[in-house]
Amino acid sequence: MSVSEEYVEEVENLKEIYIDDGFVVSNNVVEMTVKPEEDETLCFVAVTLHVEVPKEYPGCAANAIVRNPRGLSPQNTKILEGLLKRVAREMAETDSEAIYELIEETKTFLQDHNEPPSHCSICLEDRTCGDHTDDNNDVYEPLIKTPCYHFFHKNCIGRHFYFWRTDPQVDLSADIYQKARARTHSDQEAHALILAEKALEPVPCPVCRSGIQDEDVPNVEWKQLPPYSSLDSKVGNIKLSAAVKKEQQKRNAVLERQKRNNAVNKKTISSE
């Protein structure tokens, strides 16, 4: 697709401005990961801004798309998309180059909505259950951030790592098992092979399935965390809040409805 001289000159200038920000250009498409102007440890939101320009640009509005929003609610993502459409339209009305404005508007919006998470994405509990104290002497457990901008208690993500690394049945398809079984002499050898191969792979995020390497969460000592036993809840080691119990009831209701509609896939693994 042909592009205007104004666009070519614009992206060359933007490459210099955003040289360290992963600014990528492919013909009439610009893409960049946008975050607040903060230290990485204080960034709680990020998006990939995808901008497509028509051949009539800048006289015709660019199409700004928000992709892969991290830490940003669906409602705020929709608000940001509406804001960018308005900016692109206004810039086109004056034949003005818009990409810089779109990037900076996105940065400002993310800065205004750069709020730390309030709960763990696994247990759904908030931070008030640890051994740290804040400025008000309130006890809390700091949440760990993954590269995909999801947040977890250390023990929660640690147990996820533990199960993934030590249980060959976790996320195991019949196809993977049969291939491992064909290369080994017993079920035990097949399980050992599966675990050895899984140890070389990143652990999928419990929320979005993006890969998480061990070095991405260096403070998670998952090898020291034994799995939950069936007795833990009985002896009081696991305490579920009313909010979590209510969420469990809602999800169980969905599961039962899916079962009635024959909408639940069952994995079956059999050895020869």
Coordinates of C-alpha atoms in Angstrom, one line a residue:
M1 CA 0.0 0.0 0.0
S2 CA 1.3 3.4 -0.9
V3 CA 1.8 6.0 1.9
S4 CA 2.2 9.7 1.9
E5 CA 5.5 11.6 2.2
E6 CA 4.2 13.2 5.4
Y7 CA 3.7 9.8 7.0
V8 CA 7.2 8.6 6.0
E9 CA 8.8 11.7 7.5
E10 CA 6.6 11.4 10.6
V11 CA 7.6 7.8 11.4
E12 CA 11.3 8.6 10.9
N13 CA 11.1 11.3 13.5
L14 CA 9.1 9.1 15.8
K15 CA 11.7 6.3 15.6
E16 CA 14.2 8.8 17.1
I17 CA 11.8 9.9 19.8
Y18 CA 10.8 6.4 20.9
I19 CA 14.1 4.6 20.1
D20 CA 14.0 2.7 23.4
D21 CA 10.2 1.9 23.4
G22 CA 9.9 -0.8 20.8
F23 CA 8.5 1.5 18.1
V24 CA 7.8 -0.8 15.1
V25 CA 6.8 0.3 11.6
S26 CA 5.5 -2.0 8.8
N27 CA 4.4 -0.1 5.7
N28 CA 1.2 1.7 6.8
V29 CA 1.1 0.2 10.3
V30 CA 2.8 1.5 13.5
E31 CA 2.8 -0.5 16.7
M32 CA 4.3 0.3 20.1
T33 CA 3.9 -0.9 23.7
V34 CA 2.8 2.1 25.8
K35 CA 3.2 2.4 29.6
P36 CA 3.1 5.1 32.2
E37 CA 6.2 7.2 32.6
E38 CA 7.2 5.3 35.8
D39 CA 9.8 2.9 37.0
E40 CA 8.9 -0.6 35.8
T41 CA 8.1 -1.7 39.4
L42 CA 5.5 1.1 39.6
C43 CA 3.9 0.3 36.2
F44 CA 0.6 -1.5 36.8
V45 CA -0.9 -0.9 33.3
A46 CA 0.3 -1.2 29.7
V47 CA -1.2 -1.6 26.2
T48 CA 0.0 -2.3 22.7
L49 CA -1.1 0.7 20.5
H50 CA -1.7 -0.4 16.9
V51 CA -2.2 2.4 14.4
E52 CA -3.1 2.0 10.8
V53 CA -3.0 4.9 8.4
P54 CA -4.9 5.1 5.1
K55 CA -3.2 6.3 1.9
E56 CA -5.0 9.7 2.3
Y57 CA -3.4 10.3 5.7
P58 CA -3.0 12.8 7.3
G59 CA -6.1 14.2 5.6
C60 CA -8.0 11.0 6.6
A61 CA -8.2 9.7 10.2
A62 CA -5.8 7.0 11.4
N63 CA -7.3 3.9 12.9
A64 CA -6.0 3.5 16.4
I65 CA -6.6 0.1 18.0
V66 CA -5.8 -0.9 21.6
R67 CA -4.4 -4.4 21.8
N68 CA -3.3 -6.6 24.6
P69 CA -4.4 -4.3 27.5
R70 CA -2.6 -5.3 30.7
G71 CA -3.9 -4.2 34.1
L72 CA -6.6 -2.1 32.4
S73 CA -10.2 -2.9 33.0
P74 CA -12.5 -3.6 29.9
Q75 CA -14.4 -0.5 30.7
N76 CA -11.3 1.7 30.8
T77 CA -10.0 0.0 27.6
K78 CA -13.2 1.0 25.9
I79 CA -12.9 4.6 27.1
L80 CA -9.3 4.8 25.9
E81 CA -10.4 3.5 22.4
G82 CA -13.1 6.2 22.2
L83 CA -10.6 8.9 23.3
L84 CA -8.1 7.8 20.5
K85 CA -10.8 7.8 17.9
R86 CA -11.8 11.3 18.8
V87 CA -8.1 12.5 18.7
A88 CA -7.5 10.8 15.3
R89 CA -10.7 12.4 13.9
E90 CA -9.8 15.9 15.2
M91 CA -6.2 15.7 13.8
A92 CA -7.5 14.6 10.4
E93 CA -9.8 17.6 10.3
T94 CA -6.8 19.9 10.2
D95 CA -4.6 17.6 8.1
S96 CA -2.3 17.1 11.1
E97 CA 0.0 14.2 11.7
A98 CA -1.6 12.2 14.5
I99 CA 0.6 9.3 15.6
Y100 CA 2.6 11.2 18.2
E101 CA -0.6 12.7 19.7
L102 CA -2.1 9.2 19.9
I103 CA 0.9 7.8 21.7
E104 CA 1.1 10.6 24.2
E105 CA -2.7 10.6 24.8
T106 CA -2.4 6.9 25.6
K107 CA 0.5 7.5 28.0
T108 CA -1.4 10.2 29.8
F109 CA -4.5 8.0 30.1
L110 CA -2.4 5.1 31.5
Q111 CA -0.7 7.4 33.9
D112 CA -4.1 8.5 35.2
H113 CA -5.2 4.9 35.6
N114 CA -2.0 3.5 36.9
E115 CA -3.4 2.0 40.1
P116 CA -2.0 -1.0 41.9
P117 CA -4.2 -4.1 41.9
S118 CA -6.3 -4.8 44.9
H119 CA -6.5 -8.6 44.8
C120 CA -4.7 -11.7 43.8
S121 CA -5.9 -13.1 40.4
I122 CA -5.8 -16.7 41.8
C123 CA -7.4 -16.6 45.2
L124 CA -9.3 -13.4 44.6
E125 CA -8.4 -12.2 48.1
D126 CA -7.0 -8.7 48.6
R127 CA -3.5 -8.0 50.0
T128 CA -4.4 -7.8 53.6
C129 CA -3.2 -11.3 54.6
G130 CA 0.6 -11.1 54.9
D131 CA 3.5 -10.1 57.1
H132 CA 4.3 -6.6 55.7
T133 CA 3.0 -3.3 57.1
D134 CA 2.3 -0.1 55.2
D135 CA 2.5 3.5 56.3
N136 CA -0.7 3.0 58.3
N137 CA 0.6 -0.1 60.0
D138 CA -1.9 -2.2 58.1
V139 CA -0.7 -5.8 57.5
Y140 CA -0.5 -6.9 53.9
E141 CA 1.2 -9.3 51.5
P142 CA 2.8 -7.6 48.4
L143 CA 1.5 -8.9 45.1
I144 CA 3.9 -10.2 42.5
K145 CA 3.7 -8.9 39.0
T146 CA 4.2 -11.1 36.0
P147 CA 5.5 -9.8 32.6
C148 CA 1.9 -10.0 31.3
Y149 CA 0.9 -7.6 34.1
H150 CA -1.1 -10.0 36.2
F151 CA -0.7 -10.0 40.0
F152 CA -0.6 -12.8 42.5
H153 CA 0.3 -13.6 46.1
K154 CA 3.7 -15.2 46.2
N155 CA 2.3 -18.4 47.6
C156 CA -0.6 -18.5 45.1
I157 CA 1.6 -18.2 42.0
G158 CA 4.2 -20.4 43.8
R159 CA 1.7 -23.3 44.1
H160 CA 0.7 -22.8 40.5
F161 CA 4.4 -23.2 39.5
Y162 CA 4.6 -26.3 41.9
F163 CA 1.7 -28.1 40.3
W164 CA 2.9 -27.3 36.8
R165 CA 6.4 -28.5 37.4
T166 CA 5.7 -31.6 39.5
D167 CA 2.4 -33.0 38.3
P168 CA 2.5 -34.5 34.8
Q169 CA -1.3 -34.5 34.6
V170 CA -1.6 -30.7 34.7
D171 CA -2.7 -29.4 31.4
L172 CA -2.0 -32.8 29.8
S173 CA -3.7 -33.7 26.6
A174 CA -4.2 -37.3 25.4
D175 CA -2.1 -36.6 22.4
I176 CA 0.9 -35.4 24.5
Y177 CA 0.6 -38.5 26.7
Q178 CA 0.4 -41.0 23.9
K179 CA 3.5 -39.5 22.2
A180 CA 5.4 -39.7 25.5
R181 CA 4.1 -43.3 26.0
A182 CA 5.3 -44.3 22.6
R183 CA 8.9 -43.2 23.5
T184 CA 9.0 -44.9 26.8
H185 CA 8.4 -48.3 28.4
S186 CA 5.9 -47.5 31.2
D187 CA 3.5 -45.0 32.5
Q188 CA 6.0 -43.9 35.1
E189 CA 8.7 -43.3 32.4
A190 CA 6.2 -41.4 30.3
H191 CA 5.3 -39.1 33.2
A192 CA 9.0 -38.5 34.0
L193 CA 9.6 -37.6 30.3
I194 CA 6.6 -35.2 30.3
L195 CA 7.9 -33.5 33.5
A196 CA 11.4 -33.2 32.0
E197 CA 10.1 -31.5 28.9
K198 CA 7.8 -29.2 30.9
A199 CA 10.8 -28.1 33.0
L200 CA 12.3 -26.6 29.9
E201 CA 9.1 -24.6 29.0
P202 CA 7.7 -21.5 30.6
V203 CA 4.8 -21.9 33.0
P204 CA 1.6 -20.5 31.5
C205 CA 0.0 -17.5 33.4
P206 CA -3.1 -18.7 35.2
V207 CA -5.0 -15.8 33.6
C208 CA -3.9 -15.3 30.0
R209 CA -1.6 -18.3 29.4
S210 CA 1.4 -16.1 28.5
G211 CA 4.6 -17.9 29.4
I212 CA 6.3 -17.0 32.7
Q213 CA 9.9 -18.0 33.2
D214 CA 11.3 -18.7 36.7
E215 CA 13.5 -15.6 36.4
D216 CA 10.4 -13.5 35.8
V217 CA 9.3 -14.2 39.4
P218 CA 12.6 -14.6 41.3
N219 CA 11.1 -14.3 44.7
V220 CA 8.8 -17.2 44.2
E221 CA 10.4 -20.2 45.9
W222 CA 8.0 -22.7 44.5
K223 CA 10.2 -25.7 45.2
Q224 CA 9.7 -25.1 48.9
L225 CA 5.9 -25.1 48.7
P226 CA 4.2 -28.5 49.2
P227 CA 0.8 -28.8 47.4
Y228 CA -2.4 -28.4 49.3
S229 CA -3.7 -31.6 50.8
S230 CA -7.3 -32.6 51.1
L231 CA -7.0 -32.1 54.8
D232 CA -5.9 -28.4 54.7
S233 CA -9.4 -26.9 54.6
K234 CA -10.6 -29.2 57.4
V235 CA -7.9 -28.2 59.8
G236 CA -8.4 -24.5 59.0
N237 CA -5.2 -23.8 57.0
I238 CA -7.3 -22.5 54.1
K239 CA -9.9 -19.8 54.9
L240 CA -12.2 -18.7 52.2
S241 CA -13.9 -15.4 52.4
A242 CA -17.6 -14.9 51.7
A243 CA -16.8 -13.2 48.4
V244 CA -14.7 -16.2 47.2
K245 CA -17.4 -18.7 48.3
K246 CA -20.0 -16.7 46.4
E247 CA -17.8 -16.7 43.3
Q248 CA -17.4 -20.5 43.7
Q249 CA -21.1 -20.9 43.7
K250 CA -21.5 -18.8 40.6
R251 CA -18.9 -20.8 38.7
N252 CA -20.3 -24.1 39.9
A253 CA -23.7 -23.0 38.6
V254 CA -22.1 -22.3 35.2
L255 CA -20.4 -25.7 35.2
E256 CA -23.7 -27.5 36.0
R257 CA -25.4 -25.6 33.2
Q258 CA -22.7 -26.6 30.8
K259 CA -23.0 -30.2 31.8
R260 CA -26.7 -30.2 31.2
N261 CA -26.0 -28.8 27.7
N262 CA -23.2 -31.4 27.0
A263 CA -20.8 -28.5 26.7
V264 CA -18.0 -29.9 28.9
N265 CA -15.0 -31.5 27.2
K266 CA -13.6 -34.5 29.1
K267 CA -9.9 -35.4 28.7
T268 CA -9.5 -39.2 28.6
I269 CA -6.0 -40.7 28.8
S270 CA -5.5 -44.4 28.4
S271 CA -2.4 -46.5 28.2
E272 CA -2.0 -49.6 26.1

